[in-house]
Structures are given as C-alpha cells and as structure tokens.
Coordinates of C-alpha atoms in Angstrom, one line a residue:
M1 CA 18.2 19.5 33.5
Q2 CA 15.1 19.9 35.7
Q3 CA 14.5 22.9 33.4
K4 CA 14.5 21.2 30.0
N5 CA 12.6 18.7 31.6
D6 CA 9.8 21.4 32.4
N7 CA 9.6 22.3 28.9
I8 CA 9.3 19.2 27.4
M9 CA 6.3 18.5 29.8
A10 CA 5.5 22.7 28.9
A11 CA 5.0 21.5 25.9
G12 CA 1.1 20.1 25.6
F13 CA 0.8 19.6 22.4
L14 CA 3.6 16.6 22.6
G15 CA 1.3 13.4 23.0
S16 CA -1.3 14.7 20.6
L17 CA 1.7 15.3 18.1
L18 CA 2.8 11.6 18.9
H19 CA -0.1 10.0 18.7
L20 CA -2.0 11.9 15.8
A21 CA 2.1 11.0 13.5
D22 CA 2.4 7.9 14.8
P23 CA 3.0 5.1 12.1
T24 CA 1.3 2.5 14.0
L25 CA -1.9 4.2 14.4
P26 CA -4.5 1.6 13.3
I27 CA -6.2 3.1 11.1
G28 CA -4.4 0.7 7.5
G29 CA -1.7 2.4 6.5
Y30 CA 1.0 0.0 6.4
T31 CA -1.1 -2.1 3.4
H32 CA -0.6 0.9 0.8
S33 CA 2.4 1.6 -0.7
N34 CA 1.3 4.6 -3.2
G35 CA 2.7 3.4 -5.8
L36 CA 5.8 2.1 -4.3
E37 CA 5.1 -1.1 -5.9
T38 CA 4.8 -1.4 -9.0
Y39 CA 7.9 1.0 -9.2
V40 CA 10.2 -1.3 -7.7
Q41 CA 8.2 -4.6 -9.6
L42 CA 9.0 -2.7 -12.8
G43 CA 12.7 -2.4 -11.7
L44 CA 12.9 1.5 -10.8
V45 CA 13.1 1.1 -7.8
N46 CA 15.9 -1.4 -6.9
N47 CA 18.4 -0.1 -4.5
V48 CA 19.5 2.1 -1.5
S49 CA 18.9 4.9 -4.1
S50 CA 17.1 4.6 -6.1
A51 CA 14.6 4.3 -2.7
E52 CA 16.1 7.8 -1.7
M53 CA 15.4 9.4 -5.2
F54 CA 11.9 7.6 -4.5
V55 CA 11.0 8.8 -1.1
Q56 CA 12.9 12.5 -1.8
H57 CA 10.9 12.7 -4.9
M58 CA 7.6 12.2 -3.3
L59 CA 7.7 14.6 -0.8
G60 CA 8.8 17.0 -3.0
N61 CA 6.9 16.7 -6.0
N62 CA 3.8 15.0 -4.9
L63 CA 2.8 15.9 -0.9
Q64 CA 4.7 19.5 -1.3
Y65 CA 1.2 20.4 -3.5
N66 CA -1.3 17.8 -2.8
D67 CA -1.7 16.0 0.9
A68 CA 0.6 18.3 2.4
A69 CA -0.9 21.3 0.8
F70 CA -4.2 19.5 2.1
V71 CA -2.6 19.5 6.1
C72 CA -2.0 23.3 5.8
L73 CA -5.4 24.8 4.2
A74 CA -7.7 22.4 6.2
Y75 CA -5.6 23.6 9.6
R76 CA -6.2 27.2 8.4
A77 CA -9.7 26.7 7.7
A78 CA -10.1 24.7 11.2
A79 CA -8.6 28.3 13.1
A80 CA -11.3 30.1 11.6
G81 CA -14.4 27.5 12.3
D82 CA -14.7 27.4 8.3
L83 CA -17.1 24.0 8.5
A84 CA -17.7 25.4 4.1
A85 CA -14.0 25.2 3.8
L86 CA -13.1 22.4 5.1
L87 CA -14.9 20.4 2.6
S88 CA -14.6 22.3 0.4
L89 CA -11.1 21.4 0.5
D90 CA -12.3 18.0 0.9
E91 CA -14.2 17.8 -2.0
E92 CA -10.6 19.4 -4.1
A93 CA -8.7 16.6 -2.8
A94 CA -10.4 14.1 -3.8
A95 CA -11.2 15.4 -7.7
L96 CA -7.0 16.3 -7.5
K97 CA -6.9 12.0 -6.8
M98 CA -7.0 10.3 -9.8
P99 CA -5.7 6.7 -9.1
R100 CA -9.1 4.8 -7.9
E101 CA -7.0 3.1 -5.3
I102 CA -5.3 6.9 -4.1
R103 CA -8.7 8.1 -3.7
Q104 CA -10.5 5.0 -1.8
A105 CA -6.8 4.9 0.8
S106 CA -6.9 8.5 1.3
Q107 CA -10.5 8.3 2.3
K108 CA -10.5 4.9 4.4
L109 CA -7.5 6.6 6.3
G110 CA -9.0 9.5 6.9
V111 CA -12.4 8.0 8.2
R112 CA -10.6 6.0 10.6
L113 CA -8.1 8.4 11.8
M114 CA -11.9 10.6 13.0
K115 CA -12.9 7.2 14.8
I116 CA -10.3 6.7 16.6
F117 CA -9.6 10.5 18.2
S118 CA -13.6 11.3 18.4
R119 CA -14.2 8.6 20.6
Q120 CA -11.8 10.8 23.3
Q121 CA -11.9 14.5 22.2
S122 CA -15.2 16.4 22.0
Y123 CA -14.7 19.1 19.4
A124 CA -18.0 20.4 17.4
L125 CA -16.5 21.6 14.2
A126 CA -14.8 17.4 14.3
Q127 CA -18.2 16.2 14.8
Q128 CA -19.9 18.1 12.3
Y129 CA -17.1 17.3 9.7
E130 CA -17.6 13.7 10.6
A131 CA -21.3 13.6 10.1
A132 CA -20.7 15.4 7.0
T133 CA -18.4 12.2 5.7
I134 CA -21.8 9.7 7.4
A135 CA -24.1 11.7 5.4
K136 CA -22.0 11.7 2.0
K137 CA -21.8 15.1 1.8
A138 CA -18.3 15.1 2.3
E139 CA -15.4 11.5 1.8
G140 CA -13.2 12.0 5.1
H141 CA -9.5 12.5 3.1
Y142 CA -6.6 11.7 5.3
S143 CA -5.2 14.9 4.7
I144 CA -8.3 17.2 6.0
A145 CA -8.8 14.8 9.3
Y146 CA -5.3 15.3 10.3
G147 CA -5.3 19.0 9.4
L148 CA -8.0 19.1 11.4
Y149 CA -7.7 17.3 14.5
A150 CA -4.1 18.9 14.5
C151 CA -5.1 22.2 14.7
L152 CA -8.2 21.0 17.5
M153 CA -6.0 19.3 19.7
G154 CA -3.4 22.6 19.4
V155 CA -0.2 21.5 17.0
P156 CA 1.8 24.6 16.2
L157 CA 1.3 23.9 12.7
P158 CA 5.3 23.6 11.5
E159 CA 5.6 20.8 14.2
A160 CA 2.2 19.3 12.4
L161 CA 3.7 19.5 9.0
Y162 CA 6.7 18.1 10.3
A163 CA 5.4 15.2 11.7
F164 CA 3.0 14.7 9.1
Y165 CA 5.8 14.3 6.1
Y166 CA 7.8 12.2 8.3
N167 CA 5.0 9.9 9.1
A168 CA 4.9 9.5 5.2
A169 CA 8.7 9.2 4.8
V170 CA 8.7 6.1 7.9
G171 CA 5.8 4.0 5.3
M172 CA 7.4 4.7 2.2
V173 CA 11.0 3.6 3.9
T174 CA 9.8 0.9 5.7
N175 CA 8.0 -0.1 2.1
A176 CA 10.9 0.4 0.2
V177 CA 13.1 -2.3 2.6
K178 CA 10.4 -5.3 2.5
L179 CA 9.8 -4.3 -1.4
V180 CA 13.1 -4.0 -2.7
P181 CA 14.3 -5.0 -0.8
L182 CA 16.5 -2.8 1.3
G183 CA 18.9 -3.5 5.2
Q184 CA 17.0 -2.2 8.2
L185 CA 20.4 -0.1 8.3
D186 CA 20.2 1.3 4.8
G187 CA 16.2 2.4 5.6
Q188 CA 17.4 4.4 8.5
D189 CA 20.4 6.5 6.6
V190 CA 17.6 7.1 4.3
L191 CA 15.8 8.7 7.1
F192 CA 18.0 10.6 8.5
R193 CA 19.0 12.2 5.1
M194 CA 15.6 13.2 4.4
Q195 CA 15.5 15.8 7.9
P196 CA 16.9 18.3 6.6
V197 CA 14.5 18.3 3.4
I198 CA 11.7 18.1 5.5
R199 CA 12.7 20.9 7.5
S200 CA 13.0 23.0 4.3
L201 CA 9.4 21.2 2.8
V202 CA 7.5 22.3 5.9
N203 CA 9.0 26.4 5.0
T204 CA 7.9 25.6 1.4
T205 CA 4.5 24.4 2.0
M206 CA 3.3 26.7 4.7
E207 CA 3.6 29.7 1.9
L208 CA 2.9 27.3 -0.9
D209 CA 1.1 29.5 -3.7
R210 CA -2.5 28.9 -3.8
D211 CA -2.8 28.0 -7.6
L212 CA 0.5 25.6 -7.1
V213 CA -2.0 23.4 -4.6
G214 CA -2.7 20.1 -7.0
V215 CA 0.3 19.9 -8.7
C216 CA 0.1 16.9 -11.2
N217 CA 2.3 13.8 -11.1
I218 CA 1.7 12.3 -14.5
G219 CA 4.5 9.0 -13.5
F220 CA 3.1 8.9 -10.4
D221 CA -0.4 8.9 -11.2
I222 CA 0.3 6.4 -14.0
R223 CA 2.3 3.8 -12.0
C224 CA -0.6 3.5 -8.9
M225 CA -2.8 3.2 -11.5
Q226 CA -1.0 0.3 -13.2
H227 CA -0.7 -1.3 -9.2
E228 CA -4.5 -2.4 -10.1
Q229 CA -3.2 -4.6 -12.1
L230 CA -0.4 -6.4 -11.2
Y231 CA 0.4 -10.0 -11.4
S232 CA 1.1 -9.8 -7.6
R233 CA 1.0 -7.5 -4.7
L234 CA 1.6 -7.7 -0.9
Y235 CA 0.0 -3.4 -1.0
M236 CA -3.5 -2.4 -1.5
S237 CA -1.7 0.5 -3.8

C-alpha cells in the first residue's frame, strides 16, 4: 500500500492536471451548452439515449478534429518553445469556429484560464502568449491555452488529452441533466460508458492526420447559430 501511495505522489503532474481540467474551474464553462440547448428545444435530444448519442458524437466527430486536435498541436508547439506556431494555431482555431457564440466562448474561457494560472505559474512562453492576447495579436482560445499550460506544467500529453475530453463530457452531461432533463444517475451512467470512447479518442487524436484538423460539422454549427435566436435561453451558447 505504501509503495502504491508513493507512486501516486511521484506523479508530480497529477495535482496540476486535476486543477487544469477541473470542470468547476471558475472560467465560465457552466454558462455554455455548445448548442445542446438548441438540440433539446428542437426535440432532437430528449432522453438518455439521444443525450448519450449527442455526447459521443460531439467527442468523436467534433472535438477530435477541432479543439482536442488543437490541444495536441499547442502542446507540441509549447514543447518546442515555438510562440509563432502557437499564434498561428490560435488564428486557425478562430477561423474554424464559425458560430459567433462558440468563437466568443472559446476566447473567453482561454483568457480566464490564463488569468488563473499566470498568477501562480511563471513561464516565459505563457507570458508571451498572454501578452499577444492583450495586444490583440491573438484571441487566446481555450484549447490553445490548455495545451500550452499542460505542457509547461509537465503533464504528459495522453493524460492531458484524456482529461480534456473528460472535462468536455462532464460539461455536456451536466447540461443534459438540466435541460432534457435526465436523472443524476442517468448522467453518471453516460459518463461511465464514455470512458472507453475517450481512451480510444486519445490515441486517434495523437495520431491525427494534420490535414483532417478542422473537419467541419455543418449540423453542429447550424444548431449553434440557431441558439442565438432561441426565444428562451438558459445558456450563453
């Protein structure tokens, strides 16, 4: 038992990862449904099975080719100390987010994430990237900031990606429980079933063809745009 405890403590990145990927981090993630509110109001997501399908499709057909891919690319750019690459990725991420609400949400979450960690963690590359956002030379998208800090804090890439996907899944399930609504245990069952999905996605994301980054999700983008015009809204996106 003592050896097991020592091994856990030896993983010095664990505390940093738990903090970085904490779904309750005060960056405003809870105010965004990422289009789910539209799906629910249209009756497309209305029970456990349709909610689970939404989560799985969002992870595998959207995040894998977009935000999670940018986490991976930003992590590798940070490992190389390449600020120019980070700024280029930030610009690319902004261009690929066609719905206004989603683009603004990503930027706000990223800026707030940097504000939290820059108070305690002093990294030259992170300071340069944050300075670029202040100077309006970058937008500071969440996936870029997450990948940057994961690398700088010594979190291994597979673990960083798993936590990123899991954080996204928790957010979607939490929103589904409120919006559909679902029972709390139903939501937890969905999260259990997402674990093997996330493990598989981590591997495919790390080996993703660069030409596939940014694969468009027309239906998702349309629902996100429609969210702006909903008669009643609980979420900002």
